[in-house]
PDB file of C-alpha atoms in Angstrom:
ATOM      1  CA  UNK A   1       0.000   0.000   0.000  1.00 79.00           C
ATOM      2  CA  UNK A   2       1.350   3.417  -0.908  1.00 88.00           C
ATOM      3  CA  UNK A   3       0.632   6.774   0.718  1.00 88.00           C
ATOM      4  CA  UNK A   4      -2.158   7.675  -1.705  1.00 90.00           C
ATOM      5  CA  UNK A   5      -3.990   4.397  -1.074  1.00 91.00           C
ATOM      6  CA  UNK A   6      -3.616   4.845   2.680  1.00 89.00           C
ATOM      7  CA  UNK A   7      -5.003   8.369   2.444  1.00 91.00           C
ATOM      8  CA  UNK A   8      -7.957   7.324   0.270  1.00 92.00           C
ATOM      9  CA  UNK A   9      -8.770   4.394   2.558  1.00 92.00           C
ATOM     10  CA  UNK A  10      -8.772   6.296   5.875  1.00 92.00           C
ATOM     11  CA  UNK A  11      -9.333   9.947   4.953  1.00 93.00           C
ATOM     12  CA  UNK A  12     -13.086   9.913   5.649  1.00 94.00           C
ATOM     13  CA  UNK A  13     -12.707   8.218   9.051  1.00 93.00           C
ATOM     14  CA  UNK A  14     -10.003  10.646  10.136  1.00 93.00           C
ATOM     15  CA  UNK A  15     -11.931  13.690   8.915  1.00 95.00           C
ATOM     16  CA  UNK A  16     -15.181  12.519  10.540  1.00 94.00           C
ATOM     17  CA  UNK A  17     -13.436  12.034  13.883  1.00 93.00           C
ATOM     18  CA  UNK A  18     -11.795  15.453  13.611  1.00 93.00           C
ATOM     19  CA  UNK A  19     -15.081  17.134  12.685  1.00 94.00           C
ATOM     20  CA  UNK A  20     -17.056  15.620  15.539  1.00 91.00           C
ATOM     21  CA  UNK A  21     -14.345  16.402  18.065  1.00 92.00           C
ATOM     22  CA  UNK A  22     -13.665  19.953  16.870  1.00 92.00           C
ATOM     23  CA  UNK A  23     -17.129  20.810  15.488  1.00 90.00           C
ATOM     24  CA  UNK A  24     -15.683  23.097  12.851  1.00 91.00           C
ATOM     25  CA  UNK A  25     -15.095  22.048   9.234  1.00 92.00           C
ATOM     26  CA  UNK A  26     -11.974  24.128   8.552  1.00 93.00           C
ATOM     27  CA  UNK A  27     -10.288  23.089  11.797  1.00 93.00           C
ATOM     28  CA  UNK A  28     -11.166  19.461  11.045  1.00 93.00           C
ATOM     29  CA  UNK A  29      -9.572  19.718   7.605  1.00 94.00           C
ATOM     30  CA  UNK A  30      -6.426  21.282   9.064  1.00 93.00           C
ATOM     31  CA  UNK A  31      -6.060  18.647  11.767  1.00 94.00           C
ATOM     32  CA  UNK A  32      -6.826  15.848   9.290  1.00 94.00           C
ATOM     33  CA  UNK A  33      -4.044  17.193   7.073  1.00 94.00           C
ATOM     34  CA  UNK A  34      -1.657  17.313  10.042  1.00 94.00           C
ATOM     35  CA  UNK A  35      -2.548  13.727  10.970  1.00 94.00           C
ATOM     36  CA  UNK A  36      -1.586  12.404   7.559  1.00 93.00           C
ATOM     37  CA  UNK A  37       1.616  14.445   7.501  1.00 93.00           C
ATOM     38  CA  UNK A  38       2.523  12.894  10.858  1.00 92.00           C
ATOM     39  CA  UNK A  39       1.654   9.407   9.612  1.00 92.00           C
ATOM     40  CA  UNK A  40       3.668   9.752   6.411  1.00 91.00           C
ATOM     41  CA  UNK A  41       6.711  10.890   8.378  1.00 91.00           C
ATOM     42  CA  UNK A  42       6.534   7.697  10.457  1.00 88.00           C
ATOM     43  CA  UNK A  43       7.383   4.141   9.433  1.00 86.00           C
ATOM     44  CA  UNK A  44       3.659   3.488   8.902  1.00 85.00           C
ATOM     45  CA  UNK A  45       4.138   0.461   6.625  1.00 84.00           C
ATOM     46  CA  UNK A  46       5.232  -1.665   9.592  1.00 85.00           C
ATOM     47  CA  UNK A  47       2.129  -0.893  11.667  1.00 84.00           C
ATOM     48  CA  UNK A  48      -0.004  -3.976  12.278  1.00 87.00           C
ATOM     49  CA  UNK A  49      -3.345  -2.373  13.226  1.00 91.00           C
ATOM     50  CA  UNK A  50      -3.441   0.614  10.902  1.00 90.00           C
ATOM     51  CA  UNK A  51      -6.914   1.999  11.716  1.00 91.00           C
ATOM     52  CA  UNK A  52      -6.368   1.792  15.479  1.00 92.00           C
ATOM     53  CA  UNK A  53      -2.972   3.465  15.197  1.00 92.00           C
ATOM     54  CA  UNK A  54      -4.337   6.139  12.879  1.00 93.00           C
ATOM     55  CA  UNK A  55      -7.327   6.876  15.140  1.00 93.00           C
ATOM     56  CA  UNK A  56      -4.999   7.213  18.145  1.00 94.00           C
ATOM     57  CA  UNK A  57      -2.949   9.794  16.259  1.00 94.00           C
ATOM     58  CA  UNK A  58      -6.161  11.554  15.175  1.00 94.00           C
ATOM     59  CA  UNK A  59      -7.603  11.759  18.686  1.00 94.00           C
ATOM     60  CA  UNK A  60      -4.288  12.992  20.092  1.00 94.00           C
ATOM     61  CA  UNK A  61      -4.028  15.682  17.408  1.00 95.00           C
ATOM     62  CA  UNK A  62      -7.616  16.796  18.108  1.00 94.00           C
ATOM     63  CA  UNK A  63      -7.053  16.918  21.864  1.00 93.00           C
ATOM     64  CA  UNK A  64      -3.845  18.916  21.356  1.00 93.00           C
ATOM     65  CA  UNK A  65      -5.698  21.302  19.035  1.00 94.00           C
ATOM     66  CA  UNK A  66      -8.478  21.802  21.595  1.00 92.00           C
ATOM     67  CA  UNK A  67      -5.925  22.407  24.334  1.00 92.00           C
ATOM     68  CA  UNK A  68      -4.111  25.036  22.236  1.00 92.00           C
ATOM     69  CA  UNK A  69      -7.434  26.667  21.343  1.00 89.00           C
ATOM     70  CA  UNK A  70      -8.478  26.766  24.995  1.00 89.00           C
ATOM     71  CA  UNK A  71      -5.206  28.375  26.124  1.00 87.00           C
ATOM     72  CA  UNK A  72      -5.442  30.915  23.299  1.00 85.00           C
ATOM     73  CA  UNK A  73      -8.987  31.829  24.382  1.00 83.00           C
ATOM     74  CA  UNK A  74      -7.843  32.150  27.993  1.00 81.00           C
ATOM     75  CA  UNK A  75      -4.970  34.387  26.909  1.00 81.00           C
ATOM     76  CA  UNK A  76      -7.379  36.471  24.822  1.00 79.00           C
ATOM     77  CA  UNK A  77      -9.822  36.737  27.734  1.00 76.00           C
ATOM     78  CA  UNK A  78      -7.011  37.803  30.077  1.00 73.00           C
ATOM     79  CA  UNK A  79      -5.878  40.403  27.548  1.00 71.00           C
ATOM     80  CA  UNK A  80      -9.444  41.705  27.262  1.00 66.00           C
ATOM     81  CA  UNK A  81      -9.786  41.986  31.035  1.00 69.00           C
ATOM     82  CA  UNK A  82      -6.467  43.811  31.392  1.00 66.00           C
ATOM     83  CA  UNK A  83      -7.119  46.375  28.643  1.00 64.00           C
ATOM     84  CA  UNK A  84      -9.091  49.507  29.508  1.00 62.00           C
ATOM     85  CA  UNK A  85     -12.726  49.306  28.388  1.00 56.00           C
ATOM     86  CA  UNK A  86     -14.245  51.776  25.956  1.00 54.00           C
ATOM     87  CA  UNK A  87     -17.650  53.268  26.636  1.00 49.00           C
ATOM     88  CA  UNK A  88     -19.256  51.705  23.545  1.00 50.00           C
ATOM     89  CA  UNK A  89     -18.582  48.224  22.262  1.00 48.00           C
ATOM     90  CA  UNK A  90     -18.037  47.744  18.525  1.00 48.00           C
ATOM     91  CA  UNK A  91     -20.940  46.250  16.594  1.00 47.00           C
ATOM     92  CA  UNK A  92     -19.099  43.013  15.840  1.00 47.00           C
ATOM     93  CA  UNK A  93     -18.764  42.222  19.548  1.00 47.00           C
ATOM     94  CA  UNK A  94     -22.485  42.811  20.077  1.00 40.00           C
ATOM     95  CA  UNK A  95     -23.545  40.374  17.364  1.00 41.00           C
ATOM     96  CA  UNK A  96     -23.551  36.826  18.664  1.00 34.00           C
ATOM     97  CA  UNK A  97     -22.406  34.225  16.178  1.00 32.00           C
ATOM     98  CA  UNK A  98     -24.623  31.143  16.328  1.00 35.00           C
ATOM     99  CA  UNK A  99     -23.438  28.166  14.289  1.00 35.00           C
ATOM    100  CA  UNK A 100     -26.220  26.118  12.724  1.00 33.00           C
ATOM    101  CA  UNK A 101     -26.006  22.390  13.292  1.00 44.00           C
ATOM    102  CA  UNK A 102     -28.142  19.397  14.011  1.00 58.00           C
ATOM    103  CA  UNK A 103     -29.339  19.109  17.584  1.00 69.00           C
ATOM    104  CA  UNK A 104     -27.574  15.812  18.203  1.00 70.00           C
ATOM    105  CA  UNK A 105     -24.284  17.067  16.863  1.00 75.00           C
ATOM    106  CA  UNK A 106     -24.594  20.043  19.198  1.00 78.00           C
ATOM    107  CA  UNK A 107     -25.354  17.829  22.160  1.00 78.00           C
ATOM    108  CA  UNK A 108     -22.370  15.584  21.415  1.00 80.00           C
ATOM    109  CA  UNK A 109     -20.193  18.645  21.053  1.00 79.00           C
ATOM    110  CA  UNK A 110     -21.313  19.869  24.494  1.00 85.00           C
ATOM    111  CA  UNK A 111     -20.074  16.706  26.163  1.00 88.00           C
ATOM    112  CA  UNK A 112     -16.764  16.916  28.048  1.00 90.00           C
ATOM    113  CA  UNK A 113     -13.767  16.172  25.794  1.00 88.00           C
ATOM    114  CA  UNK A 114     -12.906  12.803  27.311  1.00 90.00           C
ATOM    115  CA  UNK A 115     -16.492  11.548  27.136  1.00 91.00           C
ATOM    116  CA  UNK A 116     -16.934  12.932  23.616  1.00 88.00           C
ATOM    117  CA  UNK A 117     -13.764  11.138  22.459  1.00 88.00           C
ATOM    118  CA  UNK A 118     -14.999   7.806  23.802  1.00 89.00           C
ATOM    119  CA  UNK A 119     -18.483   8.247  22.283  1.00 87.00           C
ATOM    120  CA  UNK A 120     -17.108   9.246  18.871  1.00 85.00           C
ATOM    121  CA  UNK A 121     -14.633   6.382  18.706  1.00 86.00           C
ATOM    122  CA  UNK A 122     -17.247   3.850  19.768  1.00 87.00           C
ATOM    123  CA  UNK A 123     -20.245   4.984  17.713  1.00 82.00           C
ATOM    124  CA  UNK A 124     -19.018   7.246  14.910  1.00 80.00           C
ATOM    125  CA  UNK A 125     -15.962   5.154  14.010  1.00 83.00           C
ATOM    126  CA  UNK A 126     -17.582   1.873  15.047  1.00 82.00           C
ATOM    127  CA  UNK A 127     -14.584   0.752  17.077  1.00 86.00           C
ATOM    128  CA  UNK A 128     -14.835  -1.798  19.847  1.00 89.00           C
ATOM    129  CA  UNK A 129     -14.463  -0.661  23.436  1.00 90.00           C
ATOM    130  CA  UNK A 130     -11.030  -2.307  23.650  1.00 90.00           C
ATOM    131  CA  UNK A 131      -9.865  -0.515  20.477  1.00 89.00           C
ATOM    132  CA  UNK A 132     -11.119   2.783  21.873  1.00 88.00           C
ATOM    133  CA  UNK A 133      -9.285   2.071  25.138  1.00 91.00           C
ATOM    134  CA  UNK A 134      -6.084   1.408  23.224  1.00 90.00           C
ATOM    135  CA  UNK A 135      -6.425   4.631  21.199  1.00 89.00           C
ATOM    136  CA  UNK A 136      -7.211   6.757  24.252  1.00 89.00           C
ATOM    137  CA  UNK A 137      -4.513   4.947  26.256  1.00 91.00           C
ATOM    138  CA  UNK A 138      -6.837   4.349  29.209  1.00 92.00           C
ATOM    139  CA  UNK A 139      -8.139   1.147  30.818  1.00 94.00           C
ATOM    140  CA  UNK A 140     -11.122  -0.617  29.246  1.00 92.00           C
ATOM    141  CA  UNK A 141     -13.282   0.102  32.313  1.00 94.00           C
ATOM    142  CA  UNK A 142     -12.621   3.818  31.942  1.00 94.00           C
ATOM    143  CA  UNK A 143     -13.838   3.783  28.330  1.00 92.00           C
ATOM    144  CA  UNK A 144     -16.932   1.819  29.368  1.00 93.00           C
ATOM    145  CA  UNK A 145     -17.772   4.331  32.076  1.00 94.00           C
ATOM    146  CA  UNK A 146     -17.182   7.308  29.748  1.00 92.00           C
ATOM    147  CA  UNK A 147     -19.411   5.805  27.062  1.00 91.00           C
ATOM    148  CA  UNK A 148     -22.105   4.994  29.642  1.00 92.00           C
ATOM    149  CA  UNK A 149     -21.929   8.503  31.106  1.00 93.00           C
ATOM    150  CA  UNK A 150     -22.066  10.062  27.628  1.00 90.00           C
ATOM    151  CA  UNK A 151     -25.153   8.044  26.707  1.00 89.00           C
ATOM    152  CA  UNK A 152     -26.768   8.971  30.004  1.00 92.00           C
ATOM    153  CA  UNK A 153     -26.077  12.690  29.417  1.00 90.00           C
ATOM    154  CA  UNK A 154     -27.419  12.534  25.857  1.00 85.00           C
ATOM    155  CA  UNK A 155     -30.537  10.682  27.021  1.00 87.00           C
ATOM    156  CA  UNK A 156     -31.108  13.393  29.650  1.00 89.00           C
ATOM    157  CA  UNK A 157     -30.948  16.123  26.977  1.00 85.00           C
ATOM    158  CA  UNK A 158     -33.265  14.064  24.751  1.00 80.00           C
ATOM    159  CA  UNK A 159     -35.814  13.693  27.559  1.00 85.00           C
ATOM    160  CA  UNK A 160     -35.719  17.433  28.274  1.00 85.00           C
ATOM    161  CA  UNK A 161     -36.274  18.277  24.610  1.00 78.00           C
ATOM    162  CA  UNK A 162     -39.105  15.746  24.337  1.00 78.00           C
ATOM    163  CA  UNK A 163     -40.864  17.192  27.400  1.00 83.00           C
ATOM    164  CA  UNK A 164     -40.658  20.685  25.942  1.00 79.00           C
ATOM    165  CA  UNK A 165     -41.964  19.426  22.619  1.00 70.00           C
ATOM    166  CA  UNK A 166     -44.928  17.786  24.403  1.00 78.00           C
ATOM    167  CA  UNK A 167     -45.700  21.096  26.103  1.00 76.00           C
ATOM    168  CA  UNK A 168     -45.983  22.672  22.654  1.00 68.00           C
ATOM    169  CA  UNK A 169     -42.810  24.678  22.971  1.00 54.00           C
ATOM    170  CA  UNK A 170     -39.785  24.827  20.773  1.00 50.00           C
ATOM    171  CA  UNK A 171     -36.475  25.147  22.548  1.00 46.00           C
ATOM    172  CA  UNK A 172     -33.824  27.320  21.041  1.00 47.00           C
ATOM    173  CA  UNK A 173     -30.406  25.838  21.896  1.00 45.00           C
ATOM    174  CA  UNK A 174     -28.688  28.912  20.526  1.00 42.00           C
ATOM    175  CA  UNK A 175     -30.490  31.394  22.758  1.00 43.00           C
ATOM    176  CA  UNK A 176     -31.279  29.194  25.744  1.00 49.00           C
ATOM    177  CA  UNK A 177     -34.954  30.154  26.013  1.00 46.00           C
ATOM    178  CA  UNK A 178     -38.326  28.651  25.312  1.00 45.00           C
ATOM    179  CA  UNK A 179     -40.479  30.017  22.523  1.00 45.00           C
ATOM    180  CA  UNK A 180     -44.230  29.338  22.429  1.00 43.00           C
ATOM    181  CA  UNK A 181     -45.255  27.867  19.088  1.00 42.00           C
ATOM    182  CA  UNK A 182     -47.430  29.980  16.795  1.00 40.00           C
ATOM    183  CA  UNK A 183     -50.356  27.535  17.109  1.00 43.00           C
ATOM    184  CA  UNK A 184     -50.778  28.430  20.812  1.00 44.00           C
ATOM    185  CA  UNK A 185     -50.915  32.214  20.331  1.00 40.00           C
TER     186      UNK A 185
END
């Protein structure tokens, strides 16, 4: 197998994992690109379990990206706090950017990173629990508990949304408030 064949075989799995962990298409493409650069610089032809090895590299790259992003946001927040405030905020800071996405994708994205990683490896990449444990470099029991907790958290959000739907309300995730449907006005 050459590099092109490897890329074509695993590109979609790597990109999908990156997208669901980072929840941003451009960041997912960048990290996916970095993953394959890392793989091609290694002696990848001697790897026995290619998909498992590749997913481990992917998850690690995504977690590193999220960590860098978080520290950059903290640095930016600290800078904002330390700079003197103007009396009027610019328009672009007043407009809140709300990214459109499916409700489930949003809920998965809201999960803690470690739980989200376990859920995505298990259900999005269809890996076994032991393969996910190997990729995440944690014990099997830890992966089981993270997956169980993730499912429990998602079920809780589902139940809340269903109850609101039964009341005749639509819930806006973006704005965090209930809106009465037009049929009840």
